[in-house]
Coordinates of C-alpha atoms and ligand atoms in Angstrom, one line a residue:
X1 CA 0.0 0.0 0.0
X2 CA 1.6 3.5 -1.1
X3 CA 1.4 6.3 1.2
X4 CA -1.9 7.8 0.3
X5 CA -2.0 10.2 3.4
X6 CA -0.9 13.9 2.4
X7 CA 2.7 14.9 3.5
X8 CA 1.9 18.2 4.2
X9 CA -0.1 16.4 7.6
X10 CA 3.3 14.5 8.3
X11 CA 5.9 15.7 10.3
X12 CA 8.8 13.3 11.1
X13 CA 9.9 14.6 14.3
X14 CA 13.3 11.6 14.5
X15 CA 14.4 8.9 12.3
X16 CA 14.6 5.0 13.4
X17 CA 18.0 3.8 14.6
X18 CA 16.9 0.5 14.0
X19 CA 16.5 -0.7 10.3
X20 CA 12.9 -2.5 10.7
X21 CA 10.1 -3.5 13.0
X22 CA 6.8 -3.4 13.8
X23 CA 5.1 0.3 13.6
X24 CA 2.3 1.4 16.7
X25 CA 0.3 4.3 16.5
X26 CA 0.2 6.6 19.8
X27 CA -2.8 7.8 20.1
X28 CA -3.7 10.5 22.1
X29 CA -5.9 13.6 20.9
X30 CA -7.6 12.0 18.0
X31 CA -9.1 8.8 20.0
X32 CA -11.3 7.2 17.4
X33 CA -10.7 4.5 14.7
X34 CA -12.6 6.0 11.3
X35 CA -11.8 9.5 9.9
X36 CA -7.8 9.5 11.5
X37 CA -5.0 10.5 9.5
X38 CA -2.6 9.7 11.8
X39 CA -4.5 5.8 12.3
X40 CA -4.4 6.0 8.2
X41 CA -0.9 7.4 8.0
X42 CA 0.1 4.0 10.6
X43 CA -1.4 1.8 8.6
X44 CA 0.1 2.9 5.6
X45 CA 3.7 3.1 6.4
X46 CA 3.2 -0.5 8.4
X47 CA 1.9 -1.7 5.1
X48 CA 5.0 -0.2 2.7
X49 CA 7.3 -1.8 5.7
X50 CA 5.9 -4.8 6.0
X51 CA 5.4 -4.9 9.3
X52 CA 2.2 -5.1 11.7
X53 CA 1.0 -1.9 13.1
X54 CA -0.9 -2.3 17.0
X55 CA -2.3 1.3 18.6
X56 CA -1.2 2.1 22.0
X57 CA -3.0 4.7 24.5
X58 CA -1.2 5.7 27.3
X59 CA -3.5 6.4 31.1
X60 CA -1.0 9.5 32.6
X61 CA -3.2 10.3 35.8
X62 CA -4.3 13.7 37.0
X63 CA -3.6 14.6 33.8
X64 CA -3.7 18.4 34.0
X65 CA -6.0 18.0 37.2
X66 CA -8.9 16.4 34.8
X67 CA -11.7 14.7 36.9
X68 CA -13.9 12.1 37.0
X69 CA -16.5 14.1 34.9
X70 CA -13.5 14.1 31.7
X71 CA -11.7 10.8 32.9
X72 CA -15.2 9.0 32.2
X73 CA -16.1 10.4 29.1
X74 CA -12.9 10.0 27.6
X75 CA -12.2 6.4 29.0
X76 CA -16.3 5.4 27.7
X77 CA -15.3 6.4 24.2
X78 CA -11.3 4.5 24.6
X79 CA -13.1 1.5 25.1
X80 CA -15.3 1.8 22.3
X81 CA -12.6 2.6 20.2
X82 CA -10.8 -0.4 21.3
X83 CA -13.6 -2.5 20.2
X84 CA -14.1 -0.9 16.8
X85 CA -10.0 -1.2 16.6
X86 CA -10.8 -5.1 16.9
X87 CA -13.4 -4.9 14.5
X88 CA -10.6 -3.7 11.6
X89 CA -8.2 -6.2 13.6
X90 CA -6.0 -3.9 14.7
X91 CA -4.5 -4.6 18.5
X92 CA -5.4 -1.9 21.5
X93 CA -2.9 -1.8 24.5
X94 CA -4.0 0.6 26.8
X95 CA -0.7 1.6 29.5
X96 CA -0.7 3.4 32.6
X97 CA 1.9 5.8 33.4
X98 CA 3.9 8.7 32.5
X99 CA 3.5 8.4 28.5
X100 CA 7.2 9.0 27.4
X101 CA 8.5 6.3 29.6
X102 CA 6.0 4.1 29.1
X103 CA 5.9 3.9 25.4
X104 CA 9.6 4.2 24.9
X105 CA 9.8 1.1 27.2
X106 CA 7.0 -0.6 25.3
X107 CA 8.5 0.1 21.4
X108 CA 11.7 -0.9 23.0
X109 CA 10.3 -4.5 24.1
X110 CA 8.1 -4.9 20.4
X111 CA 11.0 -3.9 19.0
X112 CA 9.1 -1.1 17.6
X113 CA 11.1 0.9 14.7
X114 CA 8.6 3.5 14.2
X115 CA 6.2 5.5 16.1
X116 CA 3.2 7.6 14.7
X117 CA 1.7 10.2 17.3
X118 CA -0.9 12.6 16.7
X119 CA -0.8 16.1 16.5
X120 CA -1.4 18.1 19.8
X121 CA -0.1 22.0 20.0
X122 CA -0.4 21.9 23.8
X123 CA 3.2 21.8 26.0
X124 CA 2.3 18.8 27.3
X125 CA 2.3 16.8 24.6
X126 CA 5.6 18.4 23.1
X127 CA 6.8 17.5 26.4
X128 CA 6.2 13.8 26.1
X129 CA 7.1 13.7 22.8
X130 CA 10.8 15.5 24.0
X131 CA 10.8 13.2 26.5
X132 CA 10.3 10.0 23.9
X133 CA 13.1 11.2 21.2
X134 CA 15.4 11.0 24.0
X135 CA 14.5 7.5 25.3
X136 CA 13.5 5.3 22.6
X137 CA 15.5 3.8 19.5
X138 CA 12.5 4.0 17.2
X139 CA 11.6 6.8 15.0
X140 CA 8.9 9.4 15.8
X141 CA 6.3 10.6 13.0
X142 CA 3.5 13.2 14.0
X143 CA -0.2 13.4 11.9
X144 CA -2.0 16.4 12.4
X145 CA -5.0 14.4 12.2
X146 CA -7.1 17.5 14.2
X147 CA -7.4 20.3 11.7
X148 CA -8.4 19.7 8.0
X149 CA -6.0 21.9 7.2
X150 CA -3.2 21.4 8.8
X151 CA -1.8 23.7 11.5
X152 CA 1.8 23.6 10.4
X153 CA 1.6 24.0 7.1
X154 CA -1.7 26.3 6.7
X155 CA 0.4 29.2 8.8
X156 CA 3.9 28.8 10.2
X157 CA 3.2 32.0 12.6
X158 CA 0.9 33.3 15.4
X159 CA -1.9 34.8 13.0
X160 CA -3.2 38.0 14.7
X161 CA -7.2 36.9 14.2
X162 CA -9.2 35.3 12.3
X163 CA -9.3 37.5 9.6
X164 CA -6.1 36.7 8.7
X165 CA -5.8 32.9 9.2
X166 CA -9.2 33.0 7.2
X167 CA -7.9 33.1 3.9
X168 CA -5.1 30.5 4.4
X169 CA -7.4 28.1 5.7
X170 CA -10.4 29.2 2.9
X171 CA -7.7 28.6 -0.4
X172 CA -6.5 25.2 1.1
X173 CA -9.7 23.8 2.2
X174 CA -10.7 21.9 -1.3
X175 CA -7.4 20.4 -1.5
X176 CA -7.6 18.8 2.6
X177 CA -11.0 18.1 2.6
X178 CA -10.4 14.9 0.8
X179 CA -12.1 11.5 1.6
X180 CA -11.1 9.0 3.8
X181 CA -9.6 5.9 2.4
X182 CA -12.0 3.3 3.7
X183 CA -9.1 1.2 5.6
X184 CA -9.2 -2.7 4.1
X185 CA -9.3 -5.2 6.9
X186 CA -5.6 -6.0 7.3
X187 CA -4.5 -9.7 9.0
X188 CA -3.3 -8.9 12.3
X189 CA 0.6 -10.6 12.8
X190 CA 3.1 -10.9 15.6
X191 CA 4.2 -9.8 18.2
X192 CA 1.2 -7.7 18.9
X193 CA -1.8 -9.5 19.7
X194 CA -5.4 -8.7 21.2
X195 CA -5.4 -7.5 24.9
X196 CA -8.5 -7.8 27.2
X197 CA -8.0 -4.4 28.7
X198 CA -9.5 -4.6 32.1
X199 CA -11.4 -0.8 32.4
X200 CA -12.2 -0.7 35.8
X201 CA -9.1 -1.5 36.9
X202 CA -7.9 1.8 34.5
X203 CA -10.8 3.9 36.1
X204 CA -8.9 3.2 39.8
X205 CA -5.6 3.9 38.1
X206 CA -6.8 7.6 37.3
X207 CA -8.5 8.1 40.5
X208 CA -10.0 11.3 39.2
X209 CA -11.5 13.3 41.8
X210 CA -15.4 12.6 41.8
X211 CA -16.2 15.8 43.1
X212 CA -17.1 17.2 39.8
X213 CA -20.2 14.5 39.1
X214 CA -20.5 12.7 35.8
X215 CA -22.8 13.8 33.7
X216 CA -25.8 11.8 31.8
X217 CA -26.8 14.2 29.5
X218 CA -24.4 13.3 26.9
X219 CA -23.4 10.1 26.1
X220 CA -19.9 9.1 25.6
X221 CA -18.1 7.7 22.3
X222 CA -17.8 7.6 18.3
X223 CA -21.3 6.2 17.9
X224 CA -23.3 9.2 20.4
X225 CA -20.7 11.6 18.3
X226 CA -22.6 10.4 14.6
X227 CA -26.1 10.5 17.1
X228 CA -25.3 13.8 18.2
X229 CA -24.4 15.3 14.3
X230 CA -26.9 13.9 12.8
X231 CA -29.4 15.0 15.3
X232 CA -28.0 18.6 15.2
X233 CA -28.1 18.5 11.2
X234 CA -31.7 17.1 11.5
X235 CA -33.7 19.2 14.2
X236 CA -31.1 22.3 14.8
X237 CA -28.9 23.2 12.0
X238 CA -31.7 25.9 10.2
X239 CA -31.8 27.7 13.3
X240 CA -28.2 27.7 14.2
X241 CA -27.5 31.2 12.5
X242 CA -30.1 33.0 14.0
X243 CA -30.3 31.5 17.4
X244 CA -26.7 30.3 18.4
X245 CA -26.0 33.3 20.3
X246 CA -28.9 32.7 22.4
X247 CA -27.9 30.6 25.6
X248 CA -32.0 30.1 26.1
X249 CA -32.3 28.4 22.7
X250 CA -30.8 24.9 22.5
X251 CA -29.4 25.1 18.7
X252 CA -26.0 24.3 18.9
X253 CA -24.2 21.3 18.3
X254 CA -22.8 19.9 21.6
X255 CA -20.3 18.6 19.6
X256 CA -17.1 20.0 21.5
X257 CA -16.5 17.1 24.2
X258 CA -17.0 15.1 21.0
X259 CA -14.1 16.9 19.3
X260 CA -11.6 17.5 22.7
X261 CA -11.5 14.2 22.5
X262 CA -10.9 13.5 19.1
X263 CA -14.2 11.0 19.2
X264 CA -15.3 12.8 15.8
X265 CA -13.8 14.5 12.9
X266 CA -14.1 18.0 12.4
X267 CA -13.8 16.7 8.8
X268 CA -16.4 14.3 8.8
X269 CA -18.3 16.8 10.7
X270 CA -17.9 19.2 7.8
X271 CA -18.1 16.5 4.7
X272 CA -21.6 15.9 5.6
X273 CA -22.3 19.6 6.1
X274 CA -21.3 20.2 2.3
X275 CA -23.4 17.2 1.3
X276 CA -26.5 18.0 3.0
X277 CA -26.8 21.8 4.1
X278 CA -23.8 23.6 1.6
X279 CA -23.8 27.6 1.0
X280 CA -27.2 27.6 3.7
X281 CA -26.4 30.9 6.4
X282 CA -25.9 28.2 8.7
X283 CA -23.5 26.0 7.1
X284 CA -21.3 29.5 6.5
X285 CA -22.0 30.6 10.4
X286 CA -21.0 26.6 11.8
X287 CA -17.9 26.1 9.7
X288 CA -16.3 29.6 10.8
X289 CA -16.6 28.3 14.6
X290 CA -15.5 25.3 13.4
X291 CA -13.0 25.4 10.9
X292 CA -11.4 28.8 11.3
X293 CA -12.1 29.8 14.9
X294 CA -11.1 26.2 16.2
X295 CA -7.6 25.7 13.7
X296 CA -7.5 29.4 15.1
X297 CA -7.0 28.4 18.6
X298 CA -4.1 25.5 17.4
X299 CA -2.2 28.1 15.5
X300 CA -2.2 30.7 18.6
X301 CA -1.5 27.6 21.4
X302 CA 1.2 26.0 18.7
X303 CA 3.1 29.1 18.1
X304 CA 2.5 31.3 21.4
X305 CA 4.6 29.0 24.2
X306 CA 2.6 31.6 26.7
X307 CA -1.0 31.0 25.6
X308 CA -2.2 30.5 28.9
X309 CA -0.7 33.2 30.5
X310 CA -0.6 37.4 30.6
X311 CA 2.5 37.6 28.8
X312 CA 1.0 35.6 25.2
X313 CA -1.4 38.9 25.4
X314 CA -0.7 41.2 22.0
X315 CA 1.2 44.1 23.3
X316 CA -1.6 46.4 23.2
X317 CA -3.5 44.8 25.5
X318 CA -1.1 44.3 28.1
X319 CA -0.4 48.0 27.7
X320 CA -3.8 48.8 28.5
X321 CA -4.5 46.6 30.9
X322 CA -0.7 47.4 32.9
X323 CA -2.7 51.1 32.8
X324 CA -5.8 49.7 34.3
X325 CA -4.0 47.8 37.1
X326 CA -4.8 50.0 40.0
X327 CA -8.0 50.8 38.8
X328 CA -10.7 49.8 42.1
X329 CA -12.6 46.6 41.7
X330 CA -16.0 47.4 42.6
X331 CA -16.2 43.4 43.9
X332 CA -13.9 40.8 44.2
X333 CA -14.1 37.4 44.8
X334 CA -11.9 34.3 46.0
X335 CA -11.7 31.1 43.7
X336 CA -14.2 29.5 45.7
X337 CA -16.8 32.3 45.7
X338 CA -17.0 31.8 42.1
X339 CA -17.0 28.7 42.2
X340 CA -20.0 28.4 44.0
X341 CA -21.5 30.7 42.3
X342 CA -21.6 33.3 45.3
X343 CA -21.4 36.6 43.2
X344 CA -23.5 39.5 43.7
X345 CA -24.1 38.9 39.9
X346 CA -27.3 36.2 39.4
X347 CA -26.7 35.6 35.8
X348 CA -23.1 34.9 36.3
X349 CA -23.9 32.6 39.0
X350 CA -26.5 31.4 36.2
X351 CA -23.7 30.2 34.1
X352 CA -21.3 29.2 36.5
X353 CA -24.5 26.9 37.8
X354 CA -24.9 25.4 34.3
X355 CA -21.1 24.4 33.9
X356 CA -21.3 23.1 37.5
X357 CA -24.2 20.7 36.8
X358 CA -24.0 20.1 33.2
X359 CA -20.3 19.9 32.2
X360 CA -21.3 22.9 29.5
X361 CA -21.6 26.3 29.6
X362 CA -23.5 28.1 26.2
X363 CA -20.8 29.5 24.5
X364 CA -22.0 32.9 24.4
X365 CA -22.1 33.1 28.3
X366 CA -18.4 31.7 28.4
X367 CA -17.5 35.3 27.1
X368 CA -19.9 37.4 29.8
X369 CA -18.5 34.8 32.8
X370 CA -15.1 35.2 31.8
X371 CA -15.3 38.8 31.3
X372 CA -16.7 39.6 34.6
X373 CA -14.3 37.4 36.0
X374 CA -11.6 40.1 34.6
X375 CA -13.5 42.8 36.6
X376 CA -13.8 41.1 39.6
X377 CA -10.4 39.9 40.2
X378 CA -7.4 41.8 41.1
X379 CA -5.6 41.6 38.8
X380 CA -5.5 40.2 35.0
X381 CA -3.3 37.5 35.7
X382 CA -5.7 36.3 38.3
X383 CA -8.8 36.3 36.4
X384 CA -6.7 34.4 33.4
X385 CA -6.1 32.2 36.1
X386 CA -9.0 31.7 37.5
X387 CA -11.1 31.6 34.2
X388 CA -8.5 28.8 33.3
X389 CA -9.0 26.8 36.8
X390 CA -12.7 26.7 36.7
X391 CA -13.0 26.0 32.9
X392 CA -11.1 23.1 32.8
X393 CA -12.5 22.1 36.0
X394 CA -15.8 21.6 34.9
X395 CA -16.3 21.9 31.5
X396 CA -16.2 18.2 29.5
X397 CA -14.7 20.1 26.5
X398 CA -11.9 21.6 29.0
X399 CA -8.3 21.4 29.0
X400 CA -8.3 22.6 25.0
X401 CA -6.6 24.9 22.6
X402 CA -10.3 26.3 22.4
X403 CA -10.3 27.0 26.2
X404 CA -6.6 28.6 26.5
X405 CA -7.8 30.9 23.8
X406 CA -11.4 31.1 24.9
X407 CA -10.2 32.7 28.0
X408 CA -7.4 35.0 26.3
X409 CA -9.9 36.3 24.2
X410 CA -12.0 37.1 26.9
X411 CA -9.4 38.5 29.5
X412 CA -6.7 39.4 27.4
X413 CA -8.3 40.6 24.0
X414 CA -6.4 37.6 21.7
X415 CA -7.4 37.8 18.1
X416 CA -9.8 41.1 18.8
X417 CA -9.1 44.6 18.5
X418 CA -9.2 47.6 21.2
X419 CA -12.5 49.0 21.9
X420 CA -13.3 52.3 24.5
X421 CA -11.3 52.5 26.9
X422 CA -12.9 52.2 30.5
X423 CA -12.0 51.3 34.0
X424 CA -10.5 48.0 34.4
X425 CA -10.8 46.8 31.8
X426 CA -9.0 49.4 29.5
X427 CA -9.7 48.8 25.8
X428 CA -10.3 45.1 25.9
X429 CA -14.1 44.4 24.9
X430 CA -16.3 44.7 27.4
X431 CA -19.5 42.8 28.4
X432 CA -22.6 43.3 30.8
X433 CA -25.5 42.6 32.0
X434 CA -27.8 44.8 30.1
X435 CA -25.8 44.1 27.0
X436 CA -26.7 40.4 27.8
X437 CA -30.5 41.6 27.8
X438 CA -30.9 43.4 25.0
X439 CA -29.5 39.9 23.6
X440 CA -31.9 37.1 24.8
X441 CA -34.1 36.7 27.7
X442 CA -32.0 36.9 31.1
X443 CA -34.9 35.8 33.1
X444 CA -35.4 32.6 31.6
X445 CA -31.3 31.8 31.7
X446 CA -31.5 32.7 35.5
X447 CA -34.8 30.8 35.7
X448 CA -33.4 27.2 34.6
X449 CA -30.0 27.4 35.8
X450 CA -30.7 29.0 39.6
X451 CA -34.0 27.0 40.6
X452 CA -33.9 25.0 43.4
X453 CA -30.0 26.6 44.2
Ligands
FAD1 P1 -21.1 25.0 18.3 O1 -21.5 26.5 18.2 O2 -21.9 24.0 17.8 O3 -19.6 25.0 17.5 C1 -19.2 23.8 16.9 C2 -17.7 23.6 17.1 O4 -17.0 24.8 16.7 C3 -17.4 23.6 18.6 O5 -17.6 22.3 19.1 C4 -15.9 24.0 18.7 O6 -15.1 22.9 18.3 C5 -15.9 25.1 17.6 N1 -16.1 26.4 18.2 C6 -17.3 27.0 18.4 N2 -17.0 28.2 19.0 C7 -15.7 28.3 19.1 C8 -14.8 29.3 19.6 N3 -15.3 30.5 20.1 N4 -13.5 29.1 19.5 C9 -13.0 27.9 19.0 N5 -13.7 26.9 18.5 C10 -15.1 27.2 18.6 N6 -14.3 25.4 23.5 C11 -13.8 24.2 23.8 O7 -13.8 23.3 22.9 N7 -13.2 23.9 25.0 C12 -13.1 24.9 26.0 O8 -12.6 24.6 27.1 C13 -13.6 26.2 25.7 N8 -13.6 27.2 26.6 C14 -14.0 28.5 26.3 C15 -13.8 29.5 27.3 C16 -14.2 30.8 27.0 C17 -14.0 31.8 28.0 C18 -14.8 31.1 25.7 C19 -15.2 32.5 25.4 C20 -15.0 30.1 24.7 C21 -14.6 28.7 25.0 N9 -14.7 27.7 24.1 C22 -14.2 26.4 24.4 C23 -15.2 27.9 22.7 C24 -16.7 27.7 22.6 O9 -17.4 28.4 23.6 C25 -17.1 26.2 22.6 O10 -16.3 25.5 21.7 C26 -18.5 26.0 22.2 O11 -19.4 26.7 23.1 C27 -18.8 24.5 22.3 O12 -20.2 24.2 22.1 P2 -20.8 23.6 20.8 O13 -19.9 22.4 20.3 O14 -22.2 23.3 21.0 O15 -20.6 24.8 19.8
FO1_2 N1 -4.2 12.3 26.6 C1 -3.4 11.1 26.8 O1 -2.7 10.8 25.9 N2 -3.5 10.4 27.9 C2 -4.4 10.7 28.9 O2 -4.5 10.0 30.0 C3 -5.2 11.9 28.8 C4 -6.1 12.2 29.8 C5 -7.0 13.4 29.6 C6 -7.9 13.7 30.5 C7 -8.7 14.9 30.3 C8 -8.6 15.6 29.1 O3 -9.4 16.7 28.9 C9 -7.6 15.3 28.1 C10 -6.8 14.1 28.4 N3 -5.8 13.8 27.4 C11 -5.1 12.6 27.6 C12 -5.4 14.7 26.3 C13 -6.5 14.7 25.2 O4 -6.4 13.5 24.6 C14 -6.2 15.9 24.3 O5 -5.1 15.5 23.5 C15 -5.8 17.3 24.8 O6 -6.3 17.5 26.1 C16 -6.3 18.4 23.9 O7 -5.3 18.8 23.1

């Protein structure tokens, strides 16, 4: 089999020391078997070796402080993705450990001469990968198998908004959104063989802290992924343009935990919105959050080492906000007032309520609660903070290019312009309550998300 997957998604990060061996792919963001370049890419170079290819996952507990509420979803969809693995008789090992170790000490006992990883823009995942290079023999290969177009090779700088990543991504789009190869059942050869992967031992391995509750409104996996599209397509896409600023009205996807965790394609995602909804207001409004705001957020967390903190700010708003800094906070309030939702501020305990509970805050409230955050905080570098903390606490989608920027954007004016200056805040865009009114209906938010509280 020739390599069919573009080069322009390949990056190969070390060259094998040994001259052949088996090939694994290390899976970590994109954790599903169909639609995954860097699977395909695994498959493919196996194939033109000649060797068998297994997938390895790697359990690293408190990963980033994730909890129960992420540990479950993401270990629900692993073990589906194990199965469909099987089904396409491709092995599954599932480790536990500190990744780099662990899979330098696994391709050393295969014999393993290559590895393919995804691509990640997060410092913990170049970590790891340092970390690997350093103790392993085999070579290392990395698949952006994330972004249809991919982030290294759509932009090779931080791009200062969307407005000018846009056009990048809108003249390479035709080329990258290509089909998937549908992958031929291959025979499955030594020395990798099945594993009966005993989950519940792995959900004691993490010991996530179950203080942030699971939650049943969304289920788990590649298969509730397709459910949840094709339900979004079917019932919610026509009003998605008009509505999806509206945290009353349930019209948008729900598609991110889906996509943090790589148990859909943003590709697939957008094949089927060509096929079934193309040049409709909505198909234009879904694919800019989608396609240019979220490859937006890899390029500024790939190429900003200090996306999630003050100093990644663009230099105009860390000037204004350095002005702003002694400014007097009308309120401010400890981590754990917000929290609990103990502001003076009902709708912004609203929100904070529905991330608490659901594991998903409507995206147009992220902005408002992150925003206020910035005013009631002492200083910028604690509301980044905080807004950081609390997001990735509780949101299912947390811990995400999308999030680092979400909250940049909000506190620290990333890929927007100035706006009047005022107290505080200084020129970065400011939000409130009444602007929140004029919006949608602030009652009915408070209503559901502060009964019974
Ligand atoms: P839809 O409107 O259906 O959008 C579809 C997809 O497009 C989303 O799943 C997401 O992948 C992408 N998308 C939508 N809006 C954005 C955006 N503003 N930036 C980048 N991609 C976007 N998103 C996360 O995935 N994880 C986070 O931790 C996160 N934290 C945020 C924090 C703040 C303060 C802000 C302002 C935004 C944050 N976002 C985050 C972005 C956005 O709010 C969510 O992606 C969106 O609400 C997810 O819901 P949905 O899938 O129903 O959205
Ligand atoms: N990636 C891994 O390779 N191993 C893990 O154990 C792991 C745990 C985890 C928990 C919560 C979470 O939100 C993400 C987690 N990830 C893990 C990373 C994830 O796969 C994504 O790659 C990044 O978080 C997004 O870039």
């Amino acid at each position: 089999m020739c390599i069919m997957v573009r080069k322009e998604r390949v990056q190969q990060l070390k060259k094998s020391n040994l001259k052949n061996g088996p090939v694994i792919y290390w899976m970590s963001r994109d954790q599903r078997a169909h639609d995954n370049w860097a699977l395909q890419f695994a498959r493919e170079l196996s194939a033109s070796l000649n060797q068998s290819m297994a997938v390895v996952f790697c359990l690293s507990p408190g990963f980033q402080s994730a909890t129960l509420r992420q540990y479950n979803f993401m270990l629900k969809g692993l073990q589906e993705c194990a199965k469909d693995l099987e089904k396409m008789q491709i092995p599954f090992y599932l480790l536990r450990g500190e990744p780099a170790s662990e899979l330098a000490k696994f391709s050393e006992s295969m014999g393993v001469s290559e590895v393919v990883t995804d691509f990640d823009p997060l410092r913990i995942k170049k970590k790891w990968k340092d970390e690997f290079m350093q103790l392993a023999q085999a070579g290392l290969y990395e698949v952006d198998a994330h972004n249809i177009v991919p982030c290294r090779f759509v932009s090779q700088k931080c791009e200062f908004g969307a407005y000018t990543l846009r056009p990048k991504i809108k003249r390479n789009l035709e080329t990258f959104l290509d089909e998937f190869p549908t992958g031929k059942i291959q025979k499955q050869t030594a020395p990798f063989s099945f594993q009966e992967i005993n989950w519940d031992e792995a959900y004691k391995f993490v010991s996530a802290d179950s203080a942030v509750n699971i939650v049943d409104w969304i289920k788990p996996g590649q298969a509730a992924a397709g459910a949840m599209l094709s339900a979004f397509l079917e019932k919610k896409f026509d009003a998605y343009s008009q509505k999806r600023n509206d945290p009353t009205e349930d019209v948008t996807s729900n598609l991110s935990p889906y996509l943090h965790f790589g148990q859909i394609s943003a590709q697939r995602i957008t094949l089927e919105i060509l096929v079934k909804h193309s040049h409709s207001e909505s198909a234009e409004a879904f694919l800019e959050e989608l396609i240019v705001r979220r490859e937006l957020s890899d390029n500024y967390c790939f190429y900003n080492p200090y996306y999630d903190s003050f100093e990644g700010f663009p230099e105009w708003a860390r000037k204004t906000l350095n002005e702003h800094r002694n400014d007097e906070r009308e309120y401010t309030y400890s981590f754990a007032e917000f929290e609990n939702a103990q502001t003076h501020d009902r709708l912004w305990n609203a929100a904070q309520q529905e991330v608490v509970r659901t594991g998903k805050m409507h995206g147009y409230m992220r902005m408002y609660w992150a925003k206020k955050i910035l005013e009631w905080t002492k200083s910028p570098e604690e509301a980044l903070d905080f807004s950081i903390r609390l997001n990735d606490r509780y949101q299912l989608d947390g811990r995400d290019p999308n999030g680092y920027v979400g909250c940049a954007w909000s506190v620290g004016g990333v890929h927007d312009r100035a706006w009047a200056n005022r107290p505080v805040f200084g020129k970065i865009r400011y939000m409130n309550y009444q602007g929140c009114k004029r919006k949608f209906n602030v009652e009915r938010y408070m209503e559901k998300w502060l009964k019974d509280s």
